[in-house]
Coordinates of C-alpha atoms in Angstrom, one line a residue:
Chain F
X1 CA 342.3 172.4 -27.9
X2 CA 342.3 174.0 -31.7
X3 CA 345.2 176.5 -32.2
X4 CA 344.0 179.4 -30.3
X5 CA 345.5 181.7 -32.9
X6 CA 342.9 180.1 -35.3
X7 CA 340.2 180.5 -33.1
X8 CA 340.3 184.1 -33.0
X9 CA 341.0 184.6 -36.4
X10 CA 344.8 186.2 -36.3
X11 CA 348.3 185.1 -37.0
X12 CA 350.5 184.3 -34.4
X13 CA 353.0 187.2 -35.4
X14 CA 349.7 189.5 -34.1
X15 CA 350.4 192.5 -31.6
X16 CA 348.8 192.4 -28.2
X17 CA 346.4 195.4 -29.9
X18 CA 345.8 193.1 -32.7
X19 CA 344.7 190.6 -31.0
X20 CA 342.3 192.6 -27.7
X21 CA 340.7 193.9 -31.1
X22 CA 339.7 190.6 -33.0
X23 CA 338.7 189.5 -29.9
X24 CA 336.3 192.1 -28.7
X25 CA 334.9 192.5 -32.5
X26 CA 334.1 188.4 -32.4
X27 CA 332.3 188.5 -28.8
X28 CA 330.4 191.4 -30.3
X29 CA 329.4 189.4 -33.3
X30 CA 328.7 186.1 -31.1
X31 CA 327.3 187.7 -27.9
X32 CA 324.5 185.4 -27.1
X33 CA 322.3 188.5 -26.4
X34 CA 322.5 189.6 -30.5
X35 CA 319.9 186.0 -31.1
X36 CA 316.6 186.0 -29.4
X37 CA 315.8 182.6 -31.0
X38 CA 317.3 180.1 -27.8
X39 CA 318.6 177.9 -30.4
X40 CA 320.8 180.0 -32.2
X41 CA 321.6 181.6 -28.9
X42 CA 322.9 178.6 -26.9
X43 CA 325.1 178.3 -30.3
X44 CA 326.4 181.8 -29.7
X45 CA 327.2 181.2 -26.2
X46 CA 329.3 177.5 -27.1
X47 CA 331.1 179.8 -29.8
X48 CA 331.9 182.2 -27.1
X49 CA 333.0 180.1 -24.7
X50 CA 335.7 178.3 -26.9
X51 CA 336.3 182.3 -28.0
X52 CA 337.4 183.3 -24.0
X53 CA 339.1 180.0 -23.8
X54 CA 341.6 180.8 -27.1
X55 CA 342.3 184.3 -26.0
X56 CA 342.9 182.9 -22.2
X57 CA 345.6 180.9 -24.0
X58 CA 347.0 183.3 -25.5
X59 CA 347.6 185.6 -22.8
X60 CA 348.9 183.1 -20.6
X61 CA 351.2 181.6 -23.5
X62 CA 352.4 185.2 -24.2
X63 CA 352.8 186.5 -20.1
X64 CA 355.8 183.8 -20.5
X65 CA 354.5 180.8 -18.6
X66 CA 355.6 179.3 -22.0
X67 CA 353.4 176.7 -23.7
X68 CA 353.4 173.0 -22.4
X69 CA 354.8 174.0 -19.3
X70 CA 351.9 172.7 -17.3
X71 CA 350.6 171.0 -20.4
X72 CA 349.3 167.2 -20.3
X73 CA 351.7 166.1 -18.2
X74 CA 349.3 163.8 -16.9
X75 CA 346.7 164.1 -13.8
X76 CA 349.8 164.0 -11.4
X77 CA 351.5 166.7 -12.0
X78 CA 348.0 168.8 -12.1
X79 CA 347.8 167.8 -8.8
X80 CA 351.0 168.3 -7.0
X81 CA 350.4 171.9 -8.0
X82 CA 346.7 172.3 -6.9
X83 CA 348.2 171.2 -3.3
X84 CA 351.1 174.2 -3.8
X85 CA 348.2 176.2 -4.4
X86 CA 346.2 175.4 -1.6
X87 CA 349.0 175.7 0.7
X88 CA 349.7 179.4 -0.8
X89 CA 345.9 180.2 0.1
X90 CA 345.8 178.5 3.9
X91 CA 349.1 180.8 4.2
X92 CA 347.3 183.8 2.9
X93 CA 349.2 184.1 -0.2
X94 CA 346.8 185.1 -2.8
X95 CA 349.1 186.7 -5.3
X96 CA 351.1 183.4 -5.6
X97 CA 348.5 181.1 -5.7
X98 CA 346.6 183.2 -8.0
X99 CA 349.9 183.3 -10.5
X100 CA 350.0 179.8 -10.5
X101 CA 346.5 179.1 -11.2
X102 CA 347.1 181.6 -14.0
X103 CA 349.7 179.7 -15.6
X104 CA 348.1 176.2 -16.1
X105 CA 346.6 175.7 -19.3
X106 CA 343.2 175.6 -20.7
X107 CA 342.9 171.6 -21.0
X108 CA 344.2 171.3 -17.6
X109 CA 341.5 173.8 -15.8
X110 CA 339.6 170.9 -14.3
X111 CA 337.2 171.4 -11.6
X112 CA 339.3 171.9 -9.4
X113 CA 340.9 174.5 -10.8
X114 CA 337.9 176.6 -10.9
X115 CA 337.3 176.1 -7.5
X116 CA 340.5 177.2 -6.5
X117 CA 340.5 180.1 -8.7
X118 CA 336.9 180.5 -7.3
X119 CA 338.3 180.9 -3.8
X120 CA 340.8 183.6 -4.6
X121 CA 338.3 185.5 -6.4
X122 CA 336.6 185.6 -3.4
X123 CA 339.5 187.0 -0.9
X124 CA 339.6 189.9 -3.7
X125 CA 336.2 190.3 -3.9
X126 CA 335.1 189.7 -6.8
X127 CA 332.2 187.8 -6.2
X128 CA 330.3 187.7 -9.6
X129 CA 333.4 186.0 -11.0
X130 CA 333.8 183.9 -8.1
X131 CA 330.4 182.6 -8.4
X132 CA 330.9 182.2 -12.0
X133 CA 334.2 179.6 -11.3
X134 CA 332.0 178.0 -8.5
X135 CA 329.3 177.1 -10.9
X136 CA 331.8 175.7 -13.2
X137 CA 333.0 173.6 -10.8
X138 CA 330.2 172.4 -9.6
X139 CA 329.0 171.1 -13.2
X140 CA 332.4 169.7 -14.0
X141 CA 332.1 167.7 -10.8
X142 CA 328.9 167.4 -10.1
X143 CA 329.6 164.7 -7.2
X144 CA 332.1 167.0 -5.3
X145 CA 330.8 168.1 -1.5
X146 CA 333.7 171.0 -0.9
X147 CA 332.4 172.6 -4.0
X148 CA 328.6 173.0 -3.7
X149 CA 329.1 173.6 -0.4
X150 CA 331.7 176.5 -1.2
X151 CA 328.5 177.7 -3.6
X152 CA 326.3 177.7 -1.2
X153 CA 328.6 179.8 1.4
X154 CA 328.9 182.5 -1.4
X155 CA 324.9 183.1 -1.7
X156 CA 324.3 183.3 1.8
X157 CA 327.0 185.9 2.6
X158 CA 325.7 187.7 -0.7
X159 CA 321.6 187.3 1.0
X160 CA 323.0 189.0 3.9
X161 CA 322.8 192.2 2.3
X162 CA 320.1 193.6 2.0
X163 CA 317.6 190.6 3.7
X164 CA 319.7 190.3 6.5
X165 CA 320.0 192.8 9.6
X166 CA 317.1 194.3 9.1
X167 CA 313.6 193.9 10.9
X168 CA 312.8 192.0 7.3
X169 CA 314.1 188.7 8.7
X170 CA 316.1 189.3 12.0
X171 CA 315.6 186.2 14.1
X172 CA 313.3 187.0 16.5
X173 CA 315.1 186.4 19.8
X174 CA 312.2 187.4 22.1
X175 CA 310.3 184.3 20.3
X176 CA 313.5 182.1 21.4
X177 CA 313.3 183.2 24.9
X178 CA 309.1 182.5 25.1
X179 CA 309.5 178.7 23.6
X180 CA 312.6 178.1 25.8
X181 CA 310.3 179.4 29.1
X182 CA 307.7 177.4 28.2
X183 CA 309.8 174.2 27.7
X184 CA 311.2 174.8 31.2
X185 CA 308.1 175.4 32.3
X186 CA 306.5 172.1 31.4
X187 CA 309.4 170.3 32.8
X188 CA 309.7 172.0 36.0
X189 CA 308.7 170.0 38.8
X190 CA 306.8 172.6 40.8
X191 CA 304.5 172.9 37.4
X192 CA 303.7 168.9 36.8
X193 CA 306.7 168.0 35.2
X194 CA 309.3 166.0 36.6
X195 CA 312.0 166.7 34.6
X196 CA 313.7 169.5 36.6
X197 CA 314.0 169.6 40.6
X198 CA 313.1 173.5 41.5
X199 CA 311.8 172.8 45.1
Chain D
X1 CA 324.3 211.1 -11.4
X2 CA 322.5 208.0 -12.8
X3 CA 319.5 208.3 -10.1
X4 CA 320.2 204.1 -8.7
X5 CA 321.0 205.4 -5.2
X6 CA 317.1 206.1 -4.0
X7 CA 314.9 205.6 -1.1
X8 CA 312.3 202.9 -1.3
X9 CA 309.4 205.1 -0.5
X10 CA 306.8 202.8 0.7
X11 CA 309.1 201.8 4.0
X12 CA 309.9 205.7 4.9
X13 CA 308.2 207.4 7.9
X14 CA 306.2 210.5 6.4
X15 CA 309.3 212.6 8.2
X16 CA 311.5 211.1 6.8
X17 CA 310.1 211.6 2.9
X18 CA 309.7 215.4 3.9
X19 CA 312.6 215.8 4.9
X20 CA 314.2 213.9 1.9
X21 CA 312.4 216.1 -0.1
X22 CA 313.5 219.4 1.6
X23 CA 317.4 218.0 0.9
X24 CA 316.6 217.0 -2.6
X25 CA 315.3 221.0 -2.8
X26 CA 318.2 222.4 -0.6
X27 CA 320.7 220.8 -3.1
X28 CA 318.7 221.8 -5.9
X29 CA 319.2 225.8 -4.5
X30 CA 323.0 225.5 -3.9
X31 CA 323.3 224.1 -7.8
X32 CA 321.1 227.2 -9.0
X33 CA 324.5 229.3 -7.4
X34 CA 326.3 227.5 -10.5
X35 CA 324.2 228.1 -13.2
X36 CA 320.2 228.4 -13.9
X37 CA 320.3 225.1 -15.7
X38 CA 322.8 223.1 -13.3
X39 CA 319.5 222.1 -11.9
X40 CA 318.7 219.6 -14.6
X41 CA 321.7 217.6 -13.6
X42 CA 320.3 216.8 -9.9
X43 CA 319.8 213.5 -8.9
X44 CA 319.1 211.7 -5.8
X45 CA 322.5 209.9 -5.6
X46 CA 323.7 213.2 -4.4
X47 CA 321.2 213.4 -1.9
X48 CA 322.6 210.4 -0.3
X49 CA 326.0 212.2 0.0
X50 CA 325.0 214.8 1.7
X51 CA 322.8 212.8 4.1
X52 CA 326.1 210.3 4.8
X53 CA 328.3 213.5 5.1
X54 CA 325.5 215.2 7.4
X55 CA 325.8 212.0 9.9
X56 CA 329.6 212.0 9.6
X57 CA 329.9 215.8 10.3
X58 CA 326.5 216.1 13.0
X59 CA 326.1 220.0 10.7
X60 CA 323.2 221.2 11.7
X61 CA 320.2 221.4 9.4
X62 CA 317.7 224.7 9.2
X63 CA 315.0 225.1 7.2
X64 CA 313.9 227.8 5.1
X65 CA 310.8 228.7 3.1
X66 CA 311.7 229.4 -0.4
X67 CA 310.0 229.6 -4.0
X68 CA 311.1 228.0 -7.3
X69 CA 311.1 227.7 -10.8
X70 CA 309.8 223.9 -10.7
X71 CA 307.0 224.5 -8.5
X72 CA 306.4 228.1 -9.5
X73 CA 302.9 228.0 -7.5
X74 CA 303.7 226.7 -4.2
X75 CA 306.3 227.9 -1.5
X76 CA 307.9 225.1 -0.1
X77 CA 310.6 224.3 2.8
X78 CA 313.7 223.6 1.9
X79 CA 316.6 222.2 4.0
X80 CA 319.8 224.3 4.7
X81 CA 323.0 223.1 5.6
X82 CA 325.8 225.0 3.7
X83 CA 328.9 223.5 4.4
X84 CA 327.3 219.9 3.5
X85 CA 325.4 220.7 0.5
X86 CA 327.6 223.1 -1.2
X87 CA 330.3 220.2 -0.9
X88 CA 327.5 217.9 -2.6
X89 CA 326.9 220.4 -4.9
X90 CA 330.5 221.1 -6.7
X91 CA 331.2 217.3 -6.3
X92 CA 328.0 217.1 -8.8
X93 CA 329.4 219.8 -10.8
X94 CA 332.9 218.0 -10.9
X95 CA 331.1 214.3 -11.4
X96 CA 328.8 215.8 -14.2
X97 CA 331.6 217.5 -15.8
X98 CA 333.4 214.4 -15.9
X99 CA 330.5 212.8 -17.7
X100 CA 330.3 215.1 -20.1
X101 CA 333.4 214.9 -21.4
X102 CA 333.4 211.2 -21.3
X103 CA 330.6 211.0 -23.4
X104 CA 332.4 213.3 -26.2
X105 CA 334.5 210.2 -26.4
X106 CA 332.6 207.3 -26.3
X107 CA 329.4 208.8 -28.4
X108 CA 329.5 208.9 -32.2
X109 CA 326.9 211.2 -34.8
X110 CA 324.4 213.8 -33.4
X111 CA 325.2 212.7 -29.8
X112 CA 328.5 214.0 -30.0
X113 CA 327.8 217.1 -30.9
X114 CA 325.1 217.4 -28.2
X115 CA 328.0 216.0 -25.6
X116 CA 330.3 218.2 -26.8
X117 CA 328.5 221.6 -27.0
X118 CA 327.6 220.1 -23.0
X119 CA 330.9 219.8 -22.6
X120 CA 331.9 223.2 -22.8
X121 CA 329.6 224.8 -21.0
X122 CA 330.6 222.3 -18.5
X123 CA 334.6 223.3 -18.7
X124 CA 333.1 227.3 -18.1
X125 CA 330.9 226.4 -15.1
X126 CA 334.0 224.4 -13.5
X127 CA 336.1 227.8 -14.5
X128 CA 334.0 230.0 -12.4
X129 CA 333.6 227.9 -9.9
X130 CA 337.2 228.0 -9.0
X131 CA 339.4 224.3 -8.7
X132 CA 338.6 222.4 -6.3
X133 CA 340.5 219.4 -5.4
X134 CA 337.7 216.5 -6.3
X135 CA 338.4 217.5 -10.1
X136 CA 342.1 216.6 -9.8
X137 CA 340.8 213.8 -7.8
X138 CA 338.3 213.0 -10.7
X139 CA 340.6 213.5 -13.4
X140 CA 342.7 211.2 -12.2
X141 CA 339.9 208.1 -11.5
X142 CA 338.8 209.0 -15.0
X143 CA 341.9 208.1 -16.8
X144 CA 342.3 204.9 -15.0
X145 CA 338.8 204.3 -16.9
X146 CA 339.6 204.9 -19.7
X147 CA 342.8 202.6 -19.7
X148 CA 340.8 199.6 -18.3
X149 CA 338.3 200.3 -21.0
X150 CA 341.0 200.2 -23.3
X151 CA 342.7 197.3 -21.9
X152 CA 339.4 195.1 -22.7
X153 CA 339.3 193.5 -19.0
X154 CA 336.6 190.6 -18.8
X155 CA 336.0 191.2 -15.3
X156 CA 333.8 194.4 -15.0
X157 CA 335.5 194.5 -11.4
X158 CA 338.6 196.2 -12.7
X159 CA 336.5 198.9 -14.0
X160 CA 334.0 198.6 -10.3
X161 CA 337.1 198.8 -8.5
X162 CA 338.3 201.8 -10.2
X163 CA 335.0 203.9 -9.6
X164 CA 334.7 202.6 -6.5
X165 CA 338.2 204.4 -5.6
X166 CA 336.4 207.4 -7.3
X167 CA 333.4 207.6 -4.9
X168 CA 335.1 206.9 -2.0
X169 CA 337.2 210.0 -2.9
X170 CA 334.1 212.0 -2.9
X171 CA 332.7 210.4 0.4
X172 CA 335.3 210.7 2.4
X173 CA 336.9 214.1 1.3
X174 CA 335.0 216.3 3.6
X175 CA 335.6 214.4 7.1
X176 CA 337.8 215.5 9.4
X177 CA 337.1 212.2 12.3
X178 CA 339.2 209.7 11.2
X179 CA 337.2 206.9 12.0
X180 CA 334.0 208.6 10.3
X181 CA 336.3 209.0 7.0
X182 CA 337.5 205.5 7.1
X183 CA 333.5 204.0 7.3
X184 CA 332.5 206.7 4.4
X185 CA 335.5 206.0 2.2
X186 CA 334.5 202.4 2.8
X187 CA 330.5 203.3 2.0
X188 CA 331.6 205.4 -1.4
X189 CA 333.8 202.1 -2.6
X190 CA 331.2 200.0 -2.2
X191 CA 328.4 202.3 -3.2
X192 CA 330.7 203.1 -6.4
X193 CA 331.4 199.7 -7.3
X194 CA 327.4 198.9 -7.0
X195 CA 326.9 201.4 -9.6
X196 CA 329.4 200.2 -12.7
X197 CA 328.4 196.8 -12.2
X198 CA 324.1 197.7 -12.7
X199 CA 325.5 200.2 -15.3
X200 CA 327.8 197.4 -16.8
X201 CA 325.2 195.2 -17.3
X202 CA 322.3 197.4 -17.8
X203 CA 324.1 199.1 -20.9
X204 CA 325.0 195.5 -22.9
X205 CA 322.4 195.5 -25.2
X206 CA 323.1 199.2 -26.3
X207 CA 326.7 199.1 -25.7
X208 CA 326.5 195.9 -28.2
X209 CA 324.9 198.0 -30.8
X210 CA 327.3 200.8 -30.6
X211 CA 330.5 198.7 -30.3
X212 CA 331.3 200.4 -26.9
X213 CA 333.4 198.2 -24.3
X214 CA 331.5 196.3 -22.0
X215 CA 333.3 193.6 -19.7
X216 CA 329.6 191.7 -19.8
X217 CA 330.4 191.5 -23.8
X218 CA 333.4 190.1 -23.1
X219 CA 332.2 187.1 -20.9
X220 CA 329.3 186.4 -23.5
X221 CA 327.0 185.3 -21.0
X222 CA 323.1 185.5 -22.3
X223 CA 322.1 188.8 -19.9
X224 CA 318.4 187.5 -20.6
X225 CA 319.3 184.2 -18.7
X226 CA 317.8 183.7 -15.2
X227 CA 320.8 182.5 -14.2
X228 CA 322.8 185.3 -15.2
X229 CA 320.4 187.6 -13.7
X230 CA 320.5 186.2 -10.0
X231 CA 324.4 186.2 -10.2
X232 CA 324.3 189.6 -11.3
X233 CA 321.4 190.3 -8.3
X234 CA 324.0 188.7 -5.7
X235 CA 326.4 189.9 -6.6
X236 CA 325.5 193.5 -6.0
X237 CA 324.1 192.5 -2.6
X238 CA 327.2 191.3 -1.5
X239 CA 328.8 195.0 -2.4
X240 CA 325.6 196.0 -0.1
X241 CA 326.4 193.3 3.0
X242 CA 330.5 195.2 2.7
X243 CA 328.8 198.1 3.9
X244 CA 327.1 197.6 7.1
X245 CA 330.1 197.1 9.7
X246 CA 330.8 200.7 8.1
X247 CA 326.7 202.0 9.1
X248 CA 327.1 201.3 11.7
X249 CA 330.5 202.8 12.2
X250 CA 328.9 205.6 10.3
X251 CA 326.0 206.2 12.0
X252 CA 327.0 205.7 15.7
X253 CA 326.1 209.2 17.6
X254 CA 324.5 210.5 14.3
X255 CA 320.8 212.3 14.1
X256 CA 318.3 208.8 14.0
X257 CA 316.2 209.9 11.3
X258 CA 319.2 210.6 8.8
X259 CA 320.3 207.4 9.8
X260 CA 317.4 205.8 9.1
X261 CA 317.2 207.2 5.7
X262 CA 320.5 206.2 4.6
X263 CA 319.9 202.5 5.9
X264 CA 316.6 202.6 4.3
X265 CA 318.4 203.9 0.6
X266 CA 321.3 201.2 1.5
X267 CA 319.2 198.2 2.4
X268 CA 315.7 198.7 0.8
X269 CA 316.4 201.3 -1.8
X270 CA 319.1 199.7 -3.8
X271 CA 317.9 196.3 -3.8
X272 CA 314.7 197.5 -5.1
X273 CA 316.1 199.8 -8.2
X274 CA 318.3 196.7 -8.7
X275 CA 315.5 193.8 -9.2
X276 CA 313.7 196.6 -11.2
X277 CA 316.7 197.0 -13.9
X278 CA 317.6 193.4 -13.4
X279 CA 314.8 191.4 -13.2
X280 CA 312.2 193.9 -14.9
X281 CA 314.1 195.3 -17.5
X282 CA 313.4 198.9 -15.9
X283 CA 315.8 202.3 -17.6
X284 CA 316.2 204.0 -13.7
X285 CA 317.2 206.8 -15.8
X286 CA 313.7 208.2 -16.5
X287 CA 313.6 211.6 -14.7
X288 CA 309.4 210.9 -14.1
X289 CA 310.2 208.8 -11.8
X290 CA 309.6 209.2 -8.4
X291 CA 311.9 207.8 -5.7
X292 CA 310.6 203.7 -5.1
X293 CA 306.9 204.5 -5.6
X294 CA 306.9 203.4 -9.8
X295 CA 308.7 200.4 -8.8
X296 CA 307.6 196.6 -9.5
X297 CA 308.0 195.6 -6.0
X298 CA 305.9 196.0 -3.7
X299 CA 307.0 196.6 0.5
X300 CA 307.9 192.7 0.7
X301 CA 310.0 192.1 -2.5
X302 CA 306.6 190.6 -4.4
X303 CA 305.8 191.5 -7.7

């Protein structure tokens, strides 16, 4: 990717301060809600993605992950450390996994990446931005089952809210019961079917 | 506070509006004890403390005739329960003092000086009141605010999670029954965190303009896109699915018609006012408005 430092418009010598300021004063100026013509709009979002990606960069070149460390190092290595990280989230270690995720750079956050990150999101729910990796994962890797089907999961725990419970759909149980009589009923051998022996 | 936690009228029992209406007035009388003008500060999120502390604590409710300055023409019942709605009543004082004084900050010109000159009669209401310990509480949540504001977090959950903390303060202060406290701290975290995140993104557009921080800004996502809007939507009904093991915690042993309400504000209500600010573009923050009956959506969720 294009020096980040360039992206948002400061040196690299800037102070943290320096550079939370240009940042918020660009996504002002390219918020996608400033256009109402959907042209110049889908523009403004494009800018403002490559905007969040140069100051993610930055912040995870300044925590002291150091540049390159996870850098393209080829596919391989990408991988060995999206296992570590599911392993750190089957074991219930959320802090780890989510420190590593932190610390692999921007042209390595793949699909899978966002899915993982997706999935820690989750455990500390934040579900908007869960949702948000999700969907990015889905359209990286459009082909990928354990992703839509994470997706999916998400909404219907979020329908559950205020749909759910509630006479507004609650299964009706006493319809279950009726069908499953009547099914018994026609196969009962005291009632003309011969599917169950009752006498 | 901001007036999002209502009822959605059109699914309440006729008992149950009256009687939401006699709390709405019994709150209204114990903020008159503060000032003649506290009044103006009422909103129905307050009502739904006091009906969440009324099931915790089982306080008895009477109900009294009285006359006021609204309705100057008609004597009307009001609903008594002091212990429960004088608490409701300083935590708005101590919640709308709060406000005040965050406003002083974060507006600039002629609003200032409206915020400030708010302010101070504010600081001397709190001042005769006497300390209580929700505005330590509160002073406290508010500074974490303000550092996560300054911090320019892209998640608005840093911010959610902070309020949420705040609310769940105010919720579960009173309770003595352990288990009771644990469902309403639970209910006033999630509840809390509900409320930044419509706020959040129902204040982009103006907090765009005026250069306030907004972690919707920050994420430059279009908030006009469908999209956009049903994440948003889901994601506040997720904060709503949190809090039913907690119901029904809460409301286990507790009077059936103030449960009822509270399920009807939790399940209905909020959903409602949130497709309305959402999805409709609706301000909640018009006082005319009565509680669910102005809203787009009919009974069934249909425009």
């Amino acid at each position: 990717m294009k020096d980040p430092y360039i992206t948002l418009g400061v040196s690299s010598n800037a102070t943290d301060a320096e550079i939370k300021k240009a940042y918020y004063s660009l996504a002002r100026k390219y918020h996608p809600d400033n256009y109402t013509d959907p042209e110049k709009s889908k523009r403004a979002s494009e800018r403002m993605k490559e905007i969040n990606e140069a100051y993610d960069e930055i912040k995870r070149i300044r925590s002291g992950s150091g540049n390159g460390t996870y850098g393209t190092h080829g596919t391989d290595d990408v991988g060995k450390i999206f296992l570590r990280v599911r392993e750190y989230i089957s074991t219930g270690r959320f802090t780890e996994a989510n420190a590593v995720l932190d610390s692999v750079s921007a042209d390595n956050r793949n699909a899978e990446w966002n899915f993982l990150k997706a999935c820690v999101l989750a455990r500390y729910n934040r579900y908007y931005d869960a949702q948000r990796h999700l969907e990015l994962a889905c359209r990286m890797d459009p082909e990928n089952p354990e992703y839509r089907e994470a997706l999916e999961r998400l909404k219907e725990a979020g329908a559950y809210g205020s749909q759910g419970g509630g006479y507004q759909s609650a299964e009706c149980s006493v319809c279950d019961i009726c069908v499953r009589l009547m099914c018994i009923n026609a196969m009962c051998n005291c009632c003309g079917g011969n599917a169950l022996r009752c006498m | 506070m901001f007036g999002y936690i209502r009822p959605f009228v059109p699914d309440m029992r006729v008992k149950e509006y009256v009687f939401y209406r006699q709390l709405y007035c019994g709150l209204c009388r114990e903020l008159k004890k503060f000032s003649r003008v506290m009044p103006f500060t009422l909103s129905y999120d307050f009502v739904f403390l006091a009906l969440c502390t009324l099931a915790a604590t089982g306080e008895e409710v009477t109900f009294e005739k009285c006359r006021c300055a609204a309705r100057p023409f008609k004597k009307h019942t009001c609903a008594l329960a002091s212990n429960t709605l004088s608490y409701c009543a300083r935590a708005s004082l101590t919640l709308t003092a709060a406000k005040t004084a965050d406003d002083v900050h974060d507006k600039k010109g002629f609003r200032r000086v409206l915020s400030s000159s708010l302010n101070r009669k504010m600081k001397k209401l709190t001042a005769r009141a006497g300390e209580h310990p929700l505005d330590e509480l509160t002073r406290k949540s508010m500074s974490a605010l303000s550092d996560i504001e300054n911090s320019f977090s892209e998640s608005v959950y840093d911010g959610a999670e902070a309020f949420g903390a705040l609310l769940s303060d105010f919720f579960a202060h009173p309770i003595k029954d352990s288990e009771k406290k644990a469902a309403l701290a639970a209910i006033g975290k999630s509840v809390g965190r509900w409320i930044y995140i419509l706020d959040a993104f129902a204040d982009v557009r103006e907090d765009l303009k005026s250069g306030s921080y907004n972690p919707f800004i920050l994420s430059g996502e279009n908030t006009s896109d469908q999209n956009t809007k049903e994440r948003i939507f889901l994601a506040l009904e997720h904060e709503i699915a949190d809090t039913r093991e907690h119901v029904t915690a809460l409301t286990r042993g507790a009077d059936c018609g103030i449960s009822e309400i509270i399920e009807n504000i939790l399940y209905r209500g909020m959903s409602t006012v949130a497709r309305d600010v959402i999805f409709g573009g609706k301000k909640i923050k018009d006082r005319k408005e009565k509680t669910g009956e102005g809203s787009l959506y009919n009974a069934w969720g249909e425009q």
